[in-house]
XYZ file of N, CA and C in Angstrom:
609
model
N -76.589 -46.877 33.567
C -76.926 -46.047 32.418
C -77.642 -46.893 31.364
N -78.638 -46.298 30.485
C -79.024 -47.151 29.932
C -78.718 -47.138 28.546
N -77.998 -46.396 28.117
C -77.049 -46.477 27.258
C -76.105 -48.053 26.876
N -75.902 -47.661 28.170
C -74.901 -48.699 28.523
C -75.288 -50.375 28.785
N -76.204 -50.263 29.271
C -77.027 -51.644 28.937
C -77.564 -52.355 28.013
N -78.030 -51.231 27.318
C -78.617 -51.719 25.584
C -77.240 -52.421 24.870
N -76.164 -51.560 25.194
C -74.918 -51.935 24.643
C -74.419 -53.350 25.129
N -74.259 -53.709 26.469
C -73.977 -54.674 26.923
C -75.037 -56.040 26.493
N -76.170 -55.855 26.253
C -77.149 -56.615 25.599
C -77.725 -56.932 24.679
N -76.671 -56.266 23.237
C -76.505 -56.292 22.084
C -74.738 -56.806 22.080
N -74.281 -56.806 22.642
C -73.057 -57.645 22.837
C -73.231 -58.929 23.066
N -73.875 -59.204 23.736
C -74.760 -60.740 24.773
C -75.476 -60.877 23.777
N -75.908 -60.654 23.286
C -76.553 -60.912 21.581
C -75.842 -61.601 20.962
N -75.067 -60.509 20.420
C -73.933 -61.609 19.112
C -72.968 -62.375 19.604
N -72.542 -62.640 21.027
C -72.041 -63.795 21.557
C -72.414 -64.506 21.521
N -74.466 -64.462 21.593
C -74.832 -66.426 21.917
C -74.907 -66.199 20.833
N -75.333 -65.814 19.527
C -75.347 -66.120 17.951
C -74.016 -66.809 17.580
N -72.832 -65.588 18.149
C -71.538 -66.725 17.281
C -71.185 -67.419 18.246
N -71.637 -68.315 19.805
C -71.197 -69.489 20.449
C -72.277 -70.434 19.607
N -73.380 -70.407 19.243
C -74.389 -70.911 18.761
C -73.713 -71.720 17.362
N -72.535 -71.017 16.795
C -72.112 -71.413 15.370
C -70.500 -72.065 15.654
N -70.076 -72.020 16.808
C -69.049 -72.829 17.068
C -68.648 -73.898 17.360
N -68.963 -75.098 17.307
C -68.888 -76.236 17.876
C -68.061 -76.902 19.404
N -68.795 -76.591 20.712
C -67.693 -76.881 21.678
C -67.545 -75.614 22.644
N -68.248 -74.519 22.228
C -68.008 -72.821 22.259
C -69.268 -72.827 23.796
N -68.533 -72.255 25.122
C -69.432 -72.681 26.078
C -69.559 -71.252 25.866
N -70.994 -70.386 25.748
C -71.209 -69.016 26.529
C -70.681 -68.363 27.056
N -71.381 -68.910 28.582
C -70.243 -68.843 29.575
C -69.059 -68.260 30.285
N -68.331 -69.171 28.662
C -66.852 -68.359 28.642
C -66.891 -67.432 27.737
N -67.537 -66.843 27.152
C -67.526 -65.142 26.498
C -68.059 -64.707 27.463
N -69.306 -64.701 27.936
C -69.569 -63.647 28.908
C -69.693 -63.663 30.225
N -68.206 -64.029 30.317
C -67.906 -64.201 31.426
C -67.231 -62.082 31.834
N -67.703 -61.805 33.174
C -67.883 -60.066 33.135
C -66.317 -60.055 33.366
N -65.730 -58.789 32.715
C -64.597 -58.170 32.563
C -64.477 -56.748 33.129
N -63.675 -56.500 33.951
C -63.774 -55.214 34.363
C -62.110 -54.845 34.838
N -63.043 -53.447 34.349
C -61.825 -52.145 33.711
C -60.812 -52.248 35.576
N -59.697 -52.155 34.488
C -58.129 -52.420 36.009
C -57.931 -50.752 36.584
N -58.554 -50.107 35.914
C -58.207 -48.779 36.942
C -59.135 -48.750 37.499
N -60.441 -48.492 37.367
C -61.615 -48.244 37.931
C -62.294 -49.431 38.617
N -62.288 -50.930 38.383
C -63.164 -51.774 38.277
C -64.616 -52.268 38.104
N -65.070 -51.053 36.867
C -66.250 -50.856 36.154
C -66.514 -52.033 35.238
N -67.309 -52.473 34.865
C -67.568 -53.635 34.120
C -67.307 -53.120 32.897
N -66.541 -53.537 31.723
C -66.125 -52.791 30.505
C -66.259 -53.586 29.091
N -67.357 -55.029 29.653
C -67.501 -56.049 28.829
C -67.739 -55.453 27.140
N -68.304 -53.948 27.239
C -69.093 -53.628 25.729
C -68.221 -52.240 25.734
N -67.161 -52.094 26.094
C -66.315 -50.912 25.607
C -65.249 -50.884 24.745
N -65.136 -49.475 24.291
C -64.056 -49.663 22.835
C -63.363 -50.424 22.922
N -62.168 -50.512 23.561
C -61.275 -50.988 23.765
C -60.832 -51.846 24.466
N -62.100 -52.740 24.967
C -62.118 -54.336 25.401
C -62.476 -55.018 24.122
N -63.943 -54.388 23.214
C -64.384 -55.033 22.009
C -63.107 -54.867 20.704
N -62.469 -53.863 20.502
C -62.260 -54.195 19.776
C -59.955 -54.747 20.155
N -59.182 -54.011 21.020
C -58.436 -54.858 21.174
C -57.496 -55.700 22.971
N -59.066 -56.709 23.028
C -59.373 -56.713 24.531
C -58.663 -56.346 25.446
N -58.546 -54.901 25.829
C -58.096 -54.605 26.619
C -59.051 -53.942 27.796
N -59.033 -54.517 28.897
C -59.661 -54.214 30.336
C -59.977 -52.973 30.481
N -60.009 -51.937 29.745
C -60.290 -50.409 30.179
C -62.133 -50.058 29.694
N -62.596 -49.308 30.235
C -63.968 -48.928 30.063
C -63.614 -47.819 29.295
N -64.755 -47.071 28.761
C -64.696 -46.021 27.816
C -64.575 -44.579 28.479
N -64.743 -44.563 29.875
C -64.425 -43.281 30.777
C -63.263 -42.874 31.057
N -62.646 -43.992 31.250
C -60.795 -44.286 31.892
C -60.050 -44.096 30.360
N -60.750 -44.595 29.413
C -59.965 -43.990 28.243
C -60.282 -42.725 27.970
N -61.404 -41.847 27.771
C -61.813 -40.508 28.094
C -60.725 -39.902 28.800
N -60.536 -40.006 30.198
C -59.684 -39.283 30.767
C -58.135 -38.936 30.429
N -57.497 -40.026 29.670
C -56.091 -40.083 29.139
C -56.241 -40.942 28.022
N -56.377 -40.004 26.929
C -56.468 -41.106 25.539
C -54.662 -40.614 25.046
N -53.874 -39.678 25.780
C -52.161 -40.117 25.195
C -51.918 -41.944 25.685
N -52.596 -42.410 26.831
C -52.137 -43.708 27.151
C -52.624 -44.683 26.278
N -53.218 -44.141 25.966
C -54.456 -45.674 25.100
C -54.491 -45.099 23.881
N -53.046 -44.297 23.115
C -53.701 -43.886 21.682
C -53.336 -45.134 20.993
N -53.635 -44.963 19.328
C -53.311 -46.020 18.491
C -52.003 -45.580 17.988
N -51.476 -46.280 16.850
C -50.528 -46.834 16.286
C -50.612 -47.115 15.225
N -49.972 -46.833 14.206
C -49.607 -47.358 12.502
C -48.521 -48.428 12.588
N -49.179 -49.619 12.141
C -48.208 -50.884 12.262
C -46.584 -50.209 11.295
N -47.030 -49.426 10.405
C -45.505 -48.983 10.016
C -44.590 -47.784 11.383
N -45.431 -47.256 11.564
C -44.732 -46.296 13.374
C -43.993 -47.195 14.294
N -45.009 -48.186 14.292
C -44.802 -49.359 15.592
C -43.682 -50.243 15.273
N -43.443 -50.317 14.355
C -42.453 -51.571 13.540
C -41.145 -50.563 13.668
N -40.623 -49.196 13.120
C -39.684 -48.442 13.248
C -39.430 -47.755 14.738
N -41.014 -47.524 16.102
C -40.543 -47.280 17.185
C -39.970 -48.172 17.907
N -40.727 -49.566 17.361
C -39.991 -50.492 18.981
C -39.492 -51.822 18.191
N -38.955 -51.481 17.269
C -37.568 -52.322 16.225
C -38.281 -53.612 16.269
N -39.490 -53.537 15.573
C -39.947 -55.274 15.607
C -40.507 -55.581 14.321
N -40.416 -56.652 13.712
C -40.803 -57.303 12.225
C -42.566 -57.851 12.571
N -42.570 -58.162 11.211
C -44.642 -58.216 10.949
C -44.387 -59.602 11.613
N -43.645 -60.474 11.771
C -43.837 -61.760 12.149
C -43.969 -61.500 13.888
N -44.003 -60.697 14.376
C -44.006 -59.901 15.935
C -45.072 -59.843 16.274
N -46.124 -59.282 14.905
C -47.425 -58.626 15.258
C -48.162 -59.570 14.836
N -48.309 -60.323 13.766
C -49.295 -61.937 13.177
C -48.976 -62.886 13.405
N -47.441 -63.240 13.784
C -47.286 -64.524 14.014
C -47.039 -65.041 15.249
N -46.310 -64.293 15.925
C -45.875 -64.088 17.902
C -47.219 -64.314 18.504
N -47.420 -65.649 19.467
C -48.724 -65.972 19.776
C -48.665 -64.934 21.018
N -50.108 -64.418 21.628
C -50.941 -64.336 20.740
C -50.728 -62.751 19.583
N -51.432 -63.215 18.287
C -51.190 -62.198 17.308
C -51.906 -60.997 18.259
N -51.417 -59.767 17.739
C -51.849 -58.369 18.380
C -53.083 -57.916 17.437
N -54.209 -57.851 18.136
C -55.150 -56.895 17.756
C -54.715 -55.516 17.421
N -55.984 -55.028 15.931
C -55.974 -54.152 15.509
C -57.053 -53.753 14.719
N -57.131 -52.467 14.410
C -58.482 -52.037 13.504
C -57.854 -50.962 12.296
N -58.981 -51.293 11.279
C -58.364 -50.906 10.242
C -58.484 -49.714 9.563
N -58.170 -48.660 9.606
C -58.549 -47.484 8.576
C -57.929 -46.891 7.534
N -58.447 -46.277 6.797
C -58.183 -45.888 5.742
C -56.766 -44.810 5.891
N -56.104 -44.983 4.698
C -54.437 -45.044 4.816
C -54.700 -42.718 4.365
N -54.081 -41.857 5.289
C -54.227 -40.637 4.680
C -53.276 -40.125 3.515
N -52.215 -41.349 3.505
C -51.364 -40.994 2.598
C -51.477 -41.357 1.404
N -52.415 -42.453 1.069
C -52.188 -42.972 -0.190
C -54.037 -43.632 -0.041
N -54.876 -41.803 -1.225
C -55.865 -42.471 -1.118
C -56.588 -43.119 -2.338
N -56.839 -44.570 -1.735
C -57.602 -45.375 -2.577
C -57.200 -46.482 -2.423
N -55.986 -46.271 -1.446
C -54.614 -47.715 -1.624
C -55.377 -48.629 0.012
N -54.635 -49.711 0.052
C -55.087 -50.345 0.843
C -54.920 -49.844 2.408
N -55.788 -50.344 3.462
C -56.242 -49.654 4.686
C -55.218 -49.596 5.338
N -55.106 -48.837 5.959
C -53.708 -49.220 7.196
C -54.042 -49.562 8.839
N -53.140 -50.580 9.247
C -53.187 -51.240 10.392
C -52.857 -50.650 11.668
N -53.898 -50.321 12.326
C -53.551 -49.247 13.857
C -53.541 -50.468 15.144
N -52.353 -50.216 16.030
C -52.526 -51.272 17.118
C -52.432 -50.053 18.159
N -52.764 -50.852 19.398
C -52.863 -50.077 20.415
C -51.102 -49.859 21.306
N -50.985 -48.427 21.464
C -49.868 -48.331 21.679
C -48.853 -49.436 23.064
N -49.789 -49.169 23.791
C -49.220 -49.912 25.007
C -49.166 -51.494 25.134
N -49.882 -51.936 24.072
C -49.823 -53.630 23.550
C -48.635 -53.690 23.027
N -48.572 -52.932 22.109
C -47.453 -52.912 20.557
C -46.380 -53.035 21.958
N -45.943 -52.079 22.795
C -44.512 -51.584 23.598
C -44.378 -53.173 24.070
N -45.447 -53.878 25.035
C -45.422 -55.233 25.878
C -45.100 -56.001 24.644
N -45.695 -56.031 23.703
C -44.400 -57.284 22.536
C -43.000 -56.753 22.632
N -42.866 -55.756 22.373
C -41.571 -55.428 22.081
C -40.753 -55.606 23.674
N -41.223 -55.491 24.731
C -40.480 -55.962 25.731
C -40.593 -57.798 26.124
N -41.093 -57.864 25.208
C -41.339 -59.666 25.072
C -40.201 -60.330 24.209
N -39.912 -59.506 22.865
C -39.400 -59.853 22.174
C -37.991 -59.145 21.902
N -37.365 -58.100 23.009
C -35.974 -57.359 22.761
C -35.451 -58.319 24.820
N -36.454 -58.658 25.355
C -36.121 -59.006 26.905
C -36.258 -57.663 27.911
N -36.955 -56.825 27.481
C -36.928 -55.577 28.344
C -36.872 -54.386 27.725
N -36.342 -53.176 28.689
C -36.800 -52.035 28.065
C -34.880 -52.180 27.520
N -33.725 -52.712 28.362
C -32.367 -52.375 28.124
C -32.791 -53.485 26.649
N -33.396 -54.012 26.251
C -32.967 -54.922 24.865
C -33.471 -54.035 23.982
N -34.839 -53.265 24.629
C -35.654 -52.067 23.147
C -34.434 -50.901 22.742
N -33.613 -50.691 23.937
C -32.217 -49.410 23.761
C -31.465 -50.398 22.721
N -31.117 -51.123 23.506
C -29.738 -52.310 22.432
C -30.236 -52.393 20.742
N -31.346 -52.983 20.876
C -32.131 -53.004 19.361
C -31.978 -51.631 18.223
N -31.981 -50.608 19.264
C -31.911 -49.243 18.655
C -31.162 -48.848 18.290
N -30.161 -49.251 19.020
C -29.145 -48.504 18.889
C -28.178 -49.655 17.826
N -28.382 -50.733 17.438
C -27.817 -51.574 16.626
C -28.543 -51.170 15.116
N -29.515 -50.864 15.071
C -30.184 -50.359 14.103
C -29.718 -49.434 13.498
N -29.240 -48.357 14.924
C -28.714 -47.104 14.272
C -27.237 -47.090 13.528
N -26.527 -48.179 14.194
C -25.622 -48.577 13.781
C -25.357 -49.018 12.197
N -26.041 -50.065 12.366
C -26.941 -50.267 11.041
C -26.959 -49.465 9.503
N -27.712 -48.262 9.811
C -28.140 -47.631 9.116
C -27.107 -46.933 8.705
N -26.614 -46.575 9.753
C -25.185 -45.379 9.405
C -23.877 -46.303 8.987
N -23.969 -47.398 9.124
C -23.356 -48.072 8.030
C -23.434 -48.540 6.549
N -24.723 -48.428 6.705
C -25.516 -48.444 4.924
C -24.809 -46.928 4.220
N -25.446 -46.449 4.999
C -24.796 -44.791 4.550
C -23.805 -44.368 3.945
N -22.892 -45.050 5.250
C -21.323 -44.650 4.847
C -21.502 -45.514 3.598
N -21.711 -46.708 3.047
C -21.284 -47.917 1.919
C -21.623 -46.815 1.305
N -23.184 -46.329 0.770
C -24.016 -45.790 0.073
C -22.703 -44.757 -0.524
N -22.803 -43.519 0.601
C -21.883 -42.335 0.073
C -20.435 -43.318 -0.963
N -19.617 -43.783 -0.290
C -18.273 -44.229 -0.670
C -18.868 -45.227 -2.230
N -20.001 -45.692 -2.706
C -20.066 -46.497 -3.461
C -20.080 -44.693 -5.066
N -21.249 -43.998 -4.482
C -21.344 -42.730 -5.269
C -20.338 -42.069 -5.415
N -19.422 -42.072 -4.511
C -17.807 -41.210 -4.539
C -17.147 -42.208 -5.951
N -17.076 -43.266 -5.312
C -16.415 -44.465 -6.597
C -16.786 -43.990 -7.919
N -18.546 -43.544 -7.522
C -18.887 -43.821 -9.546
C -18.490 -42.501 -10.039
N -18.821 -40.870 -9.068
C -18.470 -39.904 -9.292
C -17.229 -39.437 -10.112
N -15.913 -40.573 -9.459
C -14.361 -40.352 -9.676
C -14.349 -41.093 -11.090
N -15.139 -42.379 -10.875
C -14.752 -43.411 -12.697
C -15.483 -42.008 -13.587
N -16.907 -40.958 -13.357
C -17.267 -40.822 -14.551
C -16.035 -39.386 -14.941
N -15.550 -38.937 -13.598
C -14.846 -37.371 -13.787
C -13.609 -38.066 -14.629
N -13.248 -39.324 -15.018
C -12.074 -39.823 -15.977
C -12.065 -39.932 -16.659
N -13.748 -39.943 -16.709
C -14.251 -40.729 -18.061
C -14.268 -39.444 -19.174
N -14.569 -38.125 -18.201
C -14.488 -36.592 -18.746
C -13.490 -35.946 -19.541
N -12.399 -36.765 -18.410
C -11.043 -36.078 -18.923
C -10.674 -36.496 -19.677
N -9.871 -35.335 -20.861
C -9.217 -35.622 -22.219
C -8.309 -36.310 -22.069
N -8.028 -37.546 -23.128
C -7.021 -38.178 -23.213
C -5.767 -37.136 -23.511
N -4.103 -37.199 -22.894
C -4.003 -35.683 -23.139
C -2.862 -36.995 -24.570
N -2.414 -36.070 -25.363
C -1.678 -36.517 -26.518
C -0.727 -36.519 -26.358
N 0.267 -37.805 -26.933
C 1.665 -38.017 -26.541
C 2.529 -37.202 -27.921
N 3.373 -36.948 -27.110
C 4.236 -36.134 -28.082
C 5.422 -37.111 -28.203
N 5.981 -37.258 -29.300
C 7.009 -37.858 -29.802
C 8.541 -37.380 -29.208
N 9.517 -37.944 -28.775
C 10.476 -37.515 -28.345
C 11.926 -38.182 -29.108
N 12.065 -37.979 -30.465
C 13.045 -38.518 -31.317
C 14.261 -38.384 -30.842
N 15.116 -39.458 -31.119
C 16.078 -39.401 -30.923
C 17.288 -39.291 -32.140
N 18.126 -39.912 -32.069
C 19.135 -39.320 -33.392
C 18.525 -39.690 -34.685
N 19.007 -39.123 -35.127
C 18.493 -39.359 -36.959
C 19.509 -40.202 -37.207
N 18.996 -41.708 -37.985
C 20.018 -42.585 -38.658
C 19.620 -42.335 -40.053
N 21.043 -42.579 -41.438
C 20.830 -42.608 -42.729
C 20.728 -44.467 -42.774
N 20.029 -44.887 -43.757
C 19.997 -46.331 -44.376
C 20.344 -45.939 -45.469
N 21.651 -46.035 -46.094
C 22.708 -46.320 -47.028
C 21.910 -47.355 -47.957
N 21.252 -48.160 -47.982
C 20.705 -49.306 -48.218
C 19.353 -48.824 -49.625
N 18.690 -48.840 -48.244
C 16.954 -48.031 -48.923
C 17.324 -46.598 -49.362
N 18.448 -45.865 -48.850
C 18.584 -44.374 -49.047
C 17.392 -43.397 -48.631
N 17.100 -44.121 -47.291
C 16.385 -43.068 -46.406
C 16.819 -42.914 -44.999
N 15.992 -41.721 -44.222
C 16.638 -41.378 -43.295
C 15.464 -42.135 -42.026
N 15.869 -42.054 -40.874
C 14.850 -43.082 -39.428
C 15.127 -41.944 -38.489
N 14.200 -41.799 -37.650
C 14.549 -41.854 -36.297
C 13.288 -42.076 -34.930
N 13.945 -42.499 -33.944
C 12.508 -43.133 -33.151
C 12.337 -42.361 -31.646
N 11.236 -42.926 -31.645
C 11.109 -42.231 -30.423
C 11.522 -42.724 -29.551
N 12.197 -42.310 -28.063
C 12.728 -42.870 -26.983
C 11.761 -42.941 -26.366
N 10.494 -42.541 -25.830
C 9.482 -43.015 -25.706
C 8.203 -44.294 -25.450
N 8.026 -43.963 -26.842
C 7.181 -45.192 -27.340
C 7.859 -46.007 -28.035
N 8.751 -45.569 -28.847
C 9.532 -46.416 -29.738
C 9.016 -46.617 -31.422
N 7.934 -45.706 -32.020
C 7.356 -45.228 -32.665
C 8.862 -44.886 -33.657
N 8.894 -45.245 -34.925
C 10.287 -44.871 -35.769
C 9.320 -44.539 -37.051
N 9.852 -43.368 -37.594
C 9.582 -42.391 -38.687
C 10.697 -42.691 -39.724
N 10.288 -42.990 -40.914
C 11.413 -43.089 -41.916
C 10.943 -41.990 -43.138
N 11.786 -41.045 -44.132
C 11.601 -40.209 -44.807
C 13.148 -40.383 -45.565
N 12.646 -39.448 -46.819
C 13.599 -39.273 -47.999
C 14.152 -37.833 -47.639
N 15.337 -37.418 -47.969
C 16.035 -36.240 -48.092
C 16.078 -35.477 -49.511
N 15.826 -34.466 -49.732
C 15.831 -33.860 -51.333
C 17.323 -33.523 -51.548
């Protein structure tokens, strides 16, 4: 196709330009031909070799793009329980392309990886598909333990403020005998209670 050639020879283009600017950088080894693992079509200048090298031609992705969809590094991080140090720092880092975020516009781009890359870290980095379950399910654990704290911490503050509501209720005095002081020439008596003592004159 000649579509397809112009493409492949505008690829072969900016390879010898940027081996040309590398020091040590053999040709060669960029264009060296790559071809697609289902079909074995040459796929050197297709989406998804150029941009996250993966062996498929642009037909074989045509036919089933659920296999080869993308990914929001925030999706990918909550489907297959893995941290940003997974995706930039775990050699080699995972390719990705960048577009504009639909939720927040103006804000910075958001990071799409390819789904079936993203899953092979995560079976790199849980030991399999039984470590991606284990991971999950510790997570879930996790979470529903935050929860429970969460609720029981709001119950706590709920109960201090419903005390904080209630009327102090007022103590009532509960006197006991009346004594005379012969002395001062007044009369006492206290509470059994608190112990609160009232003294007064008699007319």
């Amino acid at each position: 196709k000649q579509w397809y050639q112009r493409r492949v020879r505008g690829v072969q283009e900016v390879i010898q330009q940027t081996a040309a600017c590398v020091p040590g950088c053999d040709v060669s080894d960029l264009t060296s031909p790559v071809y697609c693992h289902n079909c074995n079509l040459q796929c050197n200048a297709s989406y998804l070799y150029e941009k996250f090298r993966e062996a498929v031609c642009d037909e074989c992705r045509d036919k089933d793009r659920e296999q080869f969809k993308l990914i929001s590094k925030t999706d990918a991080k909550n489907e297959f329980v893995l941290k940003d140090c997974d995706f930039d720092f775990r050699e080699p880092a995972l390719p990705y392309i960048s577009a504009p975020n639909p939720h927040r516009r103006g804000g910075s781009c958001m990071k799409l990886y390819l789904v079936g890359q993203v899953y092979q870290r995560a079976f790199e980095v849980h030991g399999g598909d039984e470590g991606i379950d284990a991971a999950m399910a510790r997570r879930s654990d996790n979470r529903e333990q935050a929860t429970a704290r969460k609720m029981e911490k709001k119950m706590v503050e709920l109960r201090r403020a419903a005390r904080q509501r209630t009327p102090k209720q007022v103590h009532v005095h509960a006197f006991g005998e009346e004594r005379y002081d012969e002395g001062e020439d007044e009369y006492s008596k206290t509470c059994e209670e608190c112990g609160h003592t009232e003294t007064y004159e008699k007319m």
